[in-house]
Amino acid sequence: MAEGEGLSYCLIQILTSESGRSLFDSLVYTAAPDTSMAAAASMLKTTFFILKPTYKIPISSVFQSPFTRSIPNRLTIHHHNRLHYQFTRKFCSSQSTQEHSHRSRSNVIEILEERGLLEAITGDNLRSICTDSSLRVYCGFDPTAESLHLGNLIGIIVLSWFLRCGHSAVALVGGATGRVGDPSGKSLERPELDIASLERNIAGISDVILKILGNISMDNNSIKVLNNYDWWKDVKLLDFLKDVGRFARVNTMMAKESVKRRLEASDQGLSYTEFTYQLLQGYDFVHLFKTENITVQIGGSDQWGNITAGTELIRKLHQSDSAYGLTFPLLLKSDGTKFGKSEDGAIWLSPSMLSPYKFYQYFFSIPDADVVRFLKILTFLSLEEIKEIEIEMKSTGYQQNSAQKRLAEEVTRFVHGEDGLQEAIKATEALKPGSETRLDWKTIEGIAEDVPCCSLSYNEVLDLGVVDLSVSTGLIESKSAARRLLKQGGLYLNNGRVDNEGKKISVDDIVDGKVLLLSAGKKNKMVVRIA
């Protein structure tokens, strides 16, 4: 063996060993991204891995940017192309923790499948790749409102499972595609949003995503929120047609389920703008694949056509089969109706649009037939613990709604954090009719946005009978109905049961001199503000 060959052989053996890989991982991780050191280390590391045929490494990992872990994740929102709002959040751990995470990474695909969160994947080898290397995955969110709602939560949960299994994630807000509107699952074209509303929605949704995922403790992972208007604003039509349009087959686009359904079911058909949506979303995947090293896109089952449009474009434009799609089932109740709707509308994830108390309360109305499935889908409890809850529900000593309470606690903690959960629990206990917990003005005002309210002057309320007050505020429709409810033990003033039909409001009844709380049964309430 020649001297040069011997040296090369030794270097290969050293650098492809466990300690050698750790050495180069450390070098790449600590080097500044704009220095030649990181680039040289990455190239050298890749070269030696390729030279050693017995050590297999996925293509996506070989070409992964060596310095992505050292860049703080950043969200940039463009307001009229002038103002920029940046949100930054970064999660990291020691190098030893990173190496341990790589060696012991759980199979996220198997976890999603076990919990009923997997509808389909574009390639079965994604199952093996997700345990061999760290993937970057993204999920898109349409900015149709200032907040995401409960139906969107499943996408955030799937992102969270990828994060918990040692991968990294990007949430993509459609600042550009939101101007077009996704026809998937829609019978009519969406109304066009003005720019101010769109940008307000983008900021609100981005804030919700960062706050929810920021409540999780994650090792060696980061969540990044991007706005696709940042790259679409520079794309020219002729360039798009030349670079992307020539690879799009119209017959394939027409065969997409969302397109066929609109053409068959709608008298108005499908506009050209909506028809091109799948190409826009597909190009988003191409852009993220190229610039962010993202190889997996996730979405609801109705997004399958849009996701495969992206994987096909990547295959044609970059001659690569290392891009994958994954869909999860839509959030439905056992009767087939959408989960996440109430009589008052959507169950919003932003506390400014729906209080943690109201969010928490929603889960108590979930039927027993759905609660175990939702524990698997919407929480991170172990399957063993969920099985124990299921067995307990069938036992003779089971306390009604205990499973719903656990579900409410877990989901509220995930969305609103521990402080939001404690706020919801405190309000729930304090506002429970018959509760001995002392009410205060702040607790009552905390639910004022979620229950009917009225304002009366001090003189109008003082010495007024509770029966009369219940009717004049609109809580109960008639005096006879109020008297009947009182005799049945269902009329409450500040959570205390009213037993005397002649009971009148006194100074001591007015909580902190500001409010009264009337209850007709357990659910119907009325907040009376004293002017």
Coordinates of C-alpha atoms in Angstrom, one line a residue:
M1 CA 0.0 0.0 0.0
A2 CA 1.4 3.4 -1.0
E3 CA 2.1 6.0 1.7
G4 CA -0.7 8.3 0.4
E5 CA -3.2 5.4 0.1
G6 CA -2.4 4.3 3.7
L7 CA -3.0 7.8 5.0
S8 CA -6.3 8.0 3.1
Y9 CA -7.4 4.6 4.5
C10 CA -6.6 5.6 8.1
L11 CA -8.4 8.9 7.7
I12 CA -11.5 7.2 6.3
Q13 CA -11.5 4.7 9.2
I14 CA -11.2 7.4 11.8
L15 CA -13.6 9.9 10.3
T16 CA -16.4 7.3 9.7
S17 CA -16.1 6.0 13.3
E18 CA -18.5 7.2 16.0
S19 CA -15.9 9.5 17.5
G20 CA -14.9 10.8 14.1
R21 CA -18.5 11.7 13.3
S22 CA -18.9 13.4 16.6
L23 CA -15.8 15.4 16.0
F24 CA -17.0 16.7 12.6
D25 CA -20.6 17.2 13.9
S26 CA -19.1 19.5 16.6
L27 CA -16.9 21.3 14.1
V28 CA -19.9 21.9 11.8
Y29 CA -22.2 22.9 14.6
T30 CA -19.9 25.4 16.3
A31 CA -18.5 27.0 13.1
A32 CA -20.1 30.3 12.0
P33 CA -22.2 29.8 8.9
D34 CA -20.4 32.4 6.9
T35 CA -16.9 30.9 7.4
S36 CA -15.1 28.5 5.2
M37 CA -14.5 26.2 8.2
A38 CA -18.1 25.0 8.3
A39 CA -18.3 24.4 4.6
A40 CA -14.9 22.6 4.5
A41 CA -15.9 20.4 7.4
S42 CA -19.2 19.5 5.8
M43 CA -17.6 18.7 2.5
L44 CA -14.8 16.6 4.1
K45 CA -17.3 14.7 6.2
T46 CA -19.6 14.0 3.2
T47 CA -16.6 12.8 1.1
F48 CA -15.5 10.3 3.7
F49 CA -19.0 9.0 4.3
I50 CA -19.4 8.4 0.5
L51 CA -16.0 6.6 0.4
K52 CA -17.1 4.2 3.1
P53 CA -19.8 2.0 1.4
T54 CA -20.8 0.1 4.5
Y55 CA -22.0 3.3 6.3
K56 CA -25.4 4.3 4.8
I57 CA -26.7 7.9 5.0
P58 CA -29.9 9.3 3.4
I59 CA -29.4 11.6 0.5
S60 CA -31.3 14.3 2.2
S61 CA -28.9 14.3 5.1
V62 CA -25.8 14.4 2.9
F63 CA -27.0 17.6 1.3
Q64 CA -28.4 19.2 4.4
S65 CA -27.0 22.6 5.1
P66 CA -24.2 22.3 7.7
F67 CA -25.2 25.4 9.6
T68 CA -29.0 25.3 9.7
R69 CA -28.9 24.4 13.4
S70 CA -27.0 27.6 14.3
I71 CA -29.4 30.0 12.6
P72 CA -32.2 31.4 14.8
N73 CA -35.6 30.7 13.3
R74 CA -37.2 33.8 12.1
L75 CA -40.6 34.9 10.9
T76 CA -40.8 37.9 8.6
I77 CA -44.1 39.5 7.8
H78 CA -44.2 42.0 5.0
H79 CA -46.6 45.0 5.4
H80 CA -46.9 46.8 2.1
N81 CA -43.3 45.6 1.4
R82 CA -42.0 48.2 3.9
L83 CA -42.6 47.1 7.4
H84 CA -41.1 43.9 8.8
Y85 CA -42.1 42.2 12.0
Q86 CA -39.8 39.4 13.2
F87 CA -40.6 36.7 15.7
T88 CA -37.7 34.6 16.9
R89 CA -37.6 31.4 19.0
K90 CA -34.9 28.8 19.2
F91 CA -34.6 25.5 21.1
C92 CA -31.3 23.8 21.4
S93 CA -29.4 21.3 23.6
S94 CA -25.8 20.1 24.2
Q95 CA -24.0 18.2 21.5
S96 CA -24.1 15.0 23.6
T97 CA -27.9 15.3 23.8
Q98 CA -28.0 15.7 20.1
E99 CA -26.0 12.6 19.5
H100 CA -28.1 10.6 21.9
S101 CA -31.3 11.9 20.2
H102 CA -29.9 10.8 16.8
R103 CA -29.2 7.2 18.0
S104 CA -32.5 6.7 19.9
R105 CA -34.9 8.6 17.6
S106 CA -38.5 7.2 17.8
N107 CA -40.3 6.4 14.6
V108 CA -42.7 9.3 14.2
I109 CA -44.6 7.5 11.4
E110 CA -45.3 4.5 13.6
I111 CA -46.4 6.8 16.4
L112 CA -48.8 8.8 14.2
E113 CA -50.2 5.5 12.8
E114 CA -50.8 4.1 16.3
R115 CA -52.7 7.2 17.4
G116 CA -54.9 7.5 14.3
L117 CA -53.0 10.5 13.0
L118 CA -51.9 9.0 9.7
E119 CA -54.0 8.9 6.6
A120 CA -51.5 8.4 3.8
I121 CA -47.8 8.8 2.9
T122 CA -46.3 9.2 -0.6
G123 CA -43.5 6.7 -0.1
D124 CA -43.2 3.9 2.4
N125 CA -39.4 4.3 2.8
L126 CA -40.3 7.5 4.8
R127 CA -40.8 5.0 7.7
S128 CA -37.2 4.0 7.7
I129 CA -35.7 7.4 6.8
C130 CA -37.3 9.1 9.8
T131 CA -35.3 7.0 12.2
D132 CA -32.0 7.3 10.3
S133 CA -31.8 11.0 10.0
S134 CA -33.2 14.3 11.2
L135 CA -36.0 15.5 8.8
R136 CA -37.3 18.9 8.2
V137 CA -41.1 19.0 7.8
Y138 CA -43.6 21.7 7.0
C139 CA -47.3 22.3 7.3
G140 CA -49.2 25.2 5.6
F141 CA -51.9 27.4 7.2
D142 CA -54.3 29.6 5.3
P143 CA -54.7 33.2 6.8
T144 CA -58.5 33.3 6.5
A145 CA -59.0 34.6 10.1
E146 CA -57.0 36.3 12.9
S147 CA -56.6 32.9 14.7
L148 CA -56.4 29.3 13.9
H149 CA -59.3 27.1 15.2
L150 CA -59.6 23.7 16.6
G151 CA -59.8 22.1 13.2
N152 CA -56.2 23.4 12.5
L153 CA -54.9 22.1 15.8
I154 CA -54.3 18.6 14.4
G155 CA -51.7 20.0 12.0
I156 CA -49.8 21.6 14.9
I157 CA -50.0 18.4 16.9
V158 CA -48.5 16.4 14.0
L159 CA -45.7 19.0 13.8
S160 CA -45.2 18.6 17.5
W161 CA -44.8 14.8 17.1
F162 CA -42.1 15.4 14.6
L163 CA -40.4 17.8 17.0
R164 CA -40.7 15.4 19.9
C165 CA -39.0 12.6 17.8
G166 CA -36.0 14.8 17.0
H167 CA -36.9 16.4 13.7
S168 CA -37.4 20.1 13.0
A169 CA -40.5 21.9 11.6
V170 CA -41.7 24.9 9.6
A171 CA -45.1 26.4 9.8
L172 CA -45.9 28.2 6.5
V173 CA -48.5 30.9 6.5
G174 CA -50.0 31.6 3.1
G175 CA -49.6 35.3 2.7
A176 CA -49.5 34.7 -1.1
T177 CA -51.7 31.7 -1.5
G178 CA -54.2 33.2 0.8
R179 CA -54.9 35.8 -1.8
V180 CA -55.9 33.0 -4.2
G181 CA -57.8 30.7 -1.9
D182 CA -57.6 26.9 -1.7
P183 CA -60.6 25.2 -3.5
S184 CA -60.1 22.0 -1.5
G185 CA -63.3 21.2 0.3
K186 CA -65.0 24.4 -0.8
S187 CA -68.2 24.5 -2.8
L188 CA -67.7 28.2 -3.7
E189 CA -64.8 30.5 -4.3
R190 CA -63.6 32.2 -1.2
P191 CA -64.2 35.9 -0.8
E192 CA -61.1 38.0 -1.5
L193 CA -59.5 39.5 1.6
D194 CA -58.1 43.1 1.6
I195 CA -54.4 43.5 2.2
A196 CA -54.8 44.9 5.7
S197 CA -57.0 42.0 6.9
L198 CA -54.7 39.5 5.3
E199 CA -51.6 40.9 7.1
R200 CA -53.5 41.1 10.4
N201 CA -54.5 37.5 10.0
I202 CA -50.9 36.5 9.2
A203 CA -49.6 38.1 12.3
G204 CA -52.3 36.6 14.5
I205 CA -51.9 33.1 13.2
S206 CA -48.1 33.3 13.4
D207 CA -48.3 34.4 17.1
V208 CA -50.7 31.5 17.9
I209 CA -48.3 28.9 16.3
L210 CA -45.2 30.2 18.1
K211 CA -47.0 30.4 21.5
I212 CA -48.4 26.9 21.3
L213 CA -45.2 25.2 20.1
G214 CA -43.2 27.4 22.5
N215 CA -44.9 25.8 25.4
I216 CA -43.2 22.5 24.6
S217 CA -39.8 21.6 25.9
M218 CA -37.8 20.3 22.9
D219 CA -34.2 19.1 22.6
N220 CA -32.2 20.0 19.5
N221 CA -35.2 21.2 17.6
S222 CA -36.6 24.5 16.4
I223 CA -39.9 25.8 15.0
K224 CA -39.7 28.3 12.2
V225 CA -42.7 30.3 10.9
L226 CA -42.5 31.6 7.3
N227 CA -44.7 33.6 5.0
N228 CA -44.8 32.5 1.4
Y229 CA -45.4 36.0 0.2
D230 CA -41.7 36.6 0.9
W231 CA -40.7 34.7 -2.2
W232 CA -43.8 34.9 -4.3
K233 CA -43.6 38.7 -4.5
D234 CA -40.5 38.4 -6.6
V235 CA -41.8 35.6 -9.0
K236 CA -42.6 36.8 -12.5
L237 CA -45.4 35.2 -14.5
L238 CA -43.2 34.3 -17.6
D239 CA -40.5 32.8 -15.4
F240 CA -43.1 30.8 -13.5
L241 CA -44.7 29.5 -16.7
K242 CA -41.2 28.6 -18.1
D243 CA -39.8 27.0 -14.9
V244 CA -42.9 25.4 -13.5
G245 CA -45.8 25.5 -15.9
R246 CA -44.1 23.4 -18.6
F247 CA -43.9 20.5 -16.1
A248 CA -47.6 20.7 -15.2
R249 CA -49.9 18.3 -17.1
V250 CA -53.4 19.7 -17.4
N251 CA -55.0 16.2 -17.4
T252 CA -53.3 15.4 -14.1
M253 CA -54.4 18.7 -12.6
M254 CA -58.0 18.0 -13.8
A255 CA -57.9 14.6 -12.1
K256 CA -57.3 16.1 -8.6
E257 CA -60.2 15.4 -6.3
S258 CA -60.7 19.0 -5.3
V259 CA -60.9 20.1 -8.9
K260 CA -63.3 17.3 -10.0
R261 CA -65.6 17.9 -7.1
R262 CA -66.0 21.6 -7.9
L263 CA -66.5 21.0 -11.6
E264 CA -69.2 18.4 -10.9
A265 CA -71.0 19.9 -7.9
S266 CA -70.8 23.7 -8.5
D267 CA -72.9 25.7 -11.0
Q268 CA -70.2 28.3 -11.0
G269 CA -67.5 25.8 -11.8
L270 CA -63.9 26.7 -10.9
S271 CA -62.0 29.9 -11.7
Y272 CA -58.6 29.8 -13.4
T273 CA -57.2 31.4 -10.2
E274 CA -58.3 28.6 -8.0
F275 CA -57.3 26.0 -10.6
T276 CA -53.7 27.2 -10.4
Y277 CA -53.7 26.9 -6.6
Q278 CA -52.2 23.4 -6.6
L279 CA -49.2 24.7 -8.7
L280 CA -48.7 27.5 -6.2
Q281 CA -48.7 25.2 -3.2
G282 CA -46.5 22.7 -5.2
Y283 CA -44.0 25.4 -5.9
D284 CA -43.9 26.3 -2.2
F285 CA -42.6 22.8 -1.6
V286 CA -40.0 23.2 -4.3
H287 CA -38.8 26.5 -2.8
L288 CA -38.7 25.1 0.7
F289 CA -37.0 21.9 -0.5
K290 CA -34.3 24.0 -2.2
T291 CA -33.8 26.8 0.4
E292 CA -34.8 25.2 3.7
N293 CA -33.8 21.5 3.1
I294 CA -37.4 20.5 3.8
T295 CA -38.2 17.0 2.5
V296 CA -41.6 16.4 4.1
Q297 CA -44.9 18.2 3.7
I298 CA -47.9 17.4 5.9
G299 CA -51.5 18.3 5.6
G300 CA -55.1 17.2 6.0
S301 CA -56.5 14.4 3.8
D302 CA -58.1 17.0 1.6
Q303 CA -54.5 18.3 0.8
W304 CA -53.3 15.1 -0.9
G305 CA -53.6 16.5 -4.4
N306 CA -51.7 19.7 -3.5
I307 CA -49.0 17.8 -1.7
T308 CA -48.4 15.4 -4.5
A309 CA -48.2 18.3 -6.9
G310 CA -45.2 19.4 -4.9
T311 CA -43.5 16.1 -4.8
E312 CA -43.9 15.7 -8.5
L313 CA -42.5 19.1 -9.3
I314 CA -39.5 18.3 -7.1
R315 CA -38.9 15.1 -8.9
K316 CA -39.1 16.8 -12.3
L317 CA -37.2 20.0 -11.5
H318 CA -34.5 18.5 -9.2
Q319 CA -34.5 14.8 -10.4
S320 CA -35.0 13.9 -6.7
D321 CA -37.2 11.2 -5.1
S322 CA -36.3 12.4 -1.6
A323 CA -39.4 14.6 -1.1
Y324 CA -42.4 13.1 0.7
G325 CA -45.9 13.9 1.6
L326 CA -48.0 12.9 4.6
T327 CA -51.6 13.5 5.3
F328 CA -53.6 13.1 8.5
P329 CA -57.4 12.6 8.8
L330 CA -59.7 15.6 9.2
L331 CA -61.0 16.1 12.7
L332 CA -64.5 14.6 12.7
K333 CA -66.9 13.3 15.3
S334 CA -68.1 9.7 15.3
D335 CA -71.3 10.9 13.6
G336 CA -69.3 12.4 10.7
T337 CA -69.8 16.0 11.6
K338 CA -66.9 18.4 12.0
F339 CA -65.2 18.6 15.4
G340 CA -64.4 22.1 16.6
K341 CA -67.7 23.9 16.0
S342 CA -70.0 25.2 18.7
E343 CA -73.4 26.9 18.7
D344 CA -71.5 30.2 18.8
G345 CA -69.1 29.3 15.9
A346 CA -65.5 28.1 15.7
I347 CA -63.5 27.1 18.7
W348 CA -60.6 29.5 18.3
L349 CA -57.0 28.9 19.6
S350 CA -56.2 32.5 20.3
P351 CA -57.2 33.6 23.9
S352 CA -58.1 37.0 22.5
M353 CA -60.9 35.4 20.5
L354 CA -61.9 32.7 22.9
S355 CA -61.0 32.6 26.6
P356 CA -59.1 29.5 28.0
Y357 CA -62.2 29.0 30.2
K358 CA -64.6 28.7 27.2
F359 CA -62.0 26.6 25.4
Y360 CA -61.8 24.2 28.4
Q361 CA -65.5 24.0 28.8
Y362 CA -66.0 23.0 25.2
F363 CA -64.5 19.5 25.8
F364 CA -67.0 18.6 28.4
S365 CA -69.7 18.3 25.8
I366 CA -67.9 15.7 23.8
P367 CA -69.7 12.3 23.7
D368 CA -68.2 9.3 25.4
A369 CA -68.0 7.6 22.0
D370 CA -65.4 10.2 20.8
V371 CA -63.4 10.9 23.9
V372 CA -60.9 8.0 23.8
R373 CA -60.2 8.7 20.1
F374 CA -59.6 12.4 20.8
L375 CA -57.3 11.6 23.7
K376 CA -55.1 9.7 21.2
I377 CA -55.3 12.4 18.5
L378 CA -55.2 15.6 20.5
T379 CA -53.0 14.8 23.5
F380 CA -49.6 13.4 24.2
L381 CA -50.7 10.9 26.8
S382 CA -49.2 7.5 26.4
L383 CA -51.4 4.9 24.8
E384 CA -51.1 2.8 28.0
E385 CA -52.6 5.6 30.1
I386 CA -55.4 6.2 27.5
K387 CA -56.2 2.5 27.6
E388 CA -56.6 2.7 31.4
I389 CA -59.0 5.7 31.0
E390 CA -61.0 3.7 28.5
I391 CA -61.2 0.7 30.9
E392 CA -62.2 3.1 33.8
M393 CA -65.0 4.5 31.6
K394 CA -66.6 1.1 31.4
S395 CA -66.3 0.4 35.2
T396 CA -69.3 0.7 37.5
G397 CA -67.7 3.4 39.7
Y398 CA -66.8 5.7 36.8
Q399 CA -67.5 9.3 37.6
Q400 CA -69.3 11.0 34.6
N401 CA -67.2 13.2 32.4
S402 CA -63.9 12.3 34.1
A403 CA -62.4 11.4 30.7
Q404 CA -63.7 14.6 29.2
K405 CA -62.1 16.5 32.0
R406 CA -58.7 14.9 31.4
L407 CA -59.0 15.7 27.7
A408 CA -59.9 19.3 28.5
E409 CA -56.9 19.6 30.8
E410 CA -54.4 18.2 28.3
V411 CA -55.6 20.1 25.3
T412 CA -56.0 23.4 27.2
R413 CA -52.5 23.1 28.6
F414 CA -51.0 22.4 25.1
V415 CA -52.8 25.4 23.5
H416 CA -52.8 27.9 26.4
G417 CA -50.0 26.8 28.6
E418 CA -50.1 26.0 32.3
D419 CA -51.2 29.5 33.2
G420 CA -54.1 29.3 30.8
L421 CA -55.1 25.9 32.2
Q422 CA -55.1 27.1 35.8
E423 CA -57.1 30.2 34.8
A424 CA -59.7 27.9 33.1
I425 CA -59.8 25.5 36.1
K426 CA -60.2 28.4 38.6
A427 CA -63.0 30.0 36.7
T428 CA -64.7 26.6 36.2
E429 CA -64.7 25.8 39.9
A430 CA -65.7 29.3 41.0
L431 CA -68.5 29.5 38.5
K432 CA -70.0 26.1 39.2
P433 CA -73.5 26.5 40.7
G434 CA -73.4 25.5 44.4
S435 CA -69.6 25.9 44.6
E436 CA -68.3 27.2 47.9
T437 CA -65.4 29.0 46.2
R438 CA -65.8 32.7 46.8
L439 CA -66.5 34.7 43.7
D440 CA -64.7 37.9 42.9
W441 CA -65.2 40.5 40.3
K442 CA -62.1 39.5 38.3
T443 CA -63.3 35.9 37.9
I444 CA -66.7 36.9 36.8
E445 CA -65.4 39.4 34.3
G446 CA -63.1 36.7 33.0
I447 CA -66.1 34.9 31.5
A448 CA -68.1 38.1 30.6
E449 CA -67.1 37.7 26.9
D450 CA -68.3 34.1 26.8
V451 CA -71.7 34.4 28.4
P452 CA -74.6 36.9 28.0
C453 CA -74.2 40.2 29.8
C454 CA -76.2 43.2 30.6
S455 CA -75.8 46.5 32.5
L456 CA -78.1 47.9 35.1
S457 CA -77.8 50.9 37.4
Y458 CA -77.3 50.4 41.1
N459 CA -80.8 51.7 41.9
E460 CA -82.5 49.4 39.3
V461 CA -80.9 46.3 41.0
L462 CA -81.1 47.1 44.7
D463 CA -84.1 45.6 46.4
L464 CA -85.3 44.0 43.1
G465 CA -86.6 40.4 43.5
V466 CA -84.3 37.7 42.0
V467 CA -87.2 36.2 40.0
D468 CA -87.9 39.7 38.5
L469 CA -84.2 40.2 37.8
S470 CA -83.9 36.8 36.1
V471 CA -86.7 37.8 33.7
S472 CA -85.7 41.4 33.1
T473 CA -82.2 40.4 32.2
G474 CA -83.4 37.9 29.7
L475 CA -82.0 34.8 31.5
I476 CA -85.4 33.3 31.9
E477 CA -88.3 34.0 29.6
S478 CA -91.1 34.4 32.2
K479 CA -91.8 34.7 35.9
S480 CA -93.7 31.5 35.9
A481 CA -90.7 29.7 34.4
A482 CA -88.4 31.4 36.9
R483 CA -90.6 30.3 39.9
R484 CA -90.8 26.8 38.5
L485 CA -87.0 26.6 38.2
L486 CA -86.6 28.0 41.7
K487 CA -88.8 25.3 43.2
Q488 CA -86.8 22.7 41.3
G489 CA -83.6 24.0 42.9
G490 CA -82.1 25.3 39.6
L491 CA -82.0 29.1 40.2
Y492 CA -78.7 30.5 41.5
L493 CA -77.4 34.0 42.6
N494 CA -73.6 34.2 42.7
N495 CA -73.5 30.3 42.7
G496 CA -75.7 30.2 45.8
R497 CA -79.1 28.4 45.4
V498 CA -82.1 30.7 45.7
D499 CA -84.7 28.9 47.9
N500 CA -86.9 31.8 48.8
E501 CA -89.2 33.2 46.1
G502 CA -89.2 36.5 47.9
K503 CA -85.4 36.9 47.8
K504 CA -84.3 40.4 46.9
I505 CA -81.0 41.8 45.9
S506 CA -79.1 43.4 48.8
V507 CA -75.8 45.4 48.9
D508 CA -74.0 42.3 50.1
D509 CA -75.1 40.3 47.0
I510 CA -73.3 42.7 44.6
V511 CA -69.8 41.1 44.2
D512 CA -67.1 43.7 45.0
G513 CA -69.8 46.3 44.4
K514 CA -69.6 45.7 40.6
V515 CA -71.3 42.6 39.3
L516 CA -73.9 39.9 39.9
L517 CA -74.0 36.4 38.5
L518 CA -77.3 34.7 37.8
S519 CA -77.5 31.0 36.8
A520 CA -80.5 29.0 35.4
G521 CA -79.3 25.4 35.9
K522 CA -75.6 24.5 35.4
K523 CA -75.0 26.0 31.9
N524 CA -77.2 29.1 31.4
K525 CA -75.7 32.2 33.0
M526 CA -76.1 36.0 33.0
V527 CA -73.5 38.5 34.1
V528 CA -75.1 41.7 35.4
R529 CA -72.8 44.7 35.5
I530 CA -73.7 47.4 38.0
A531 CA -73.3 50.8 36.5

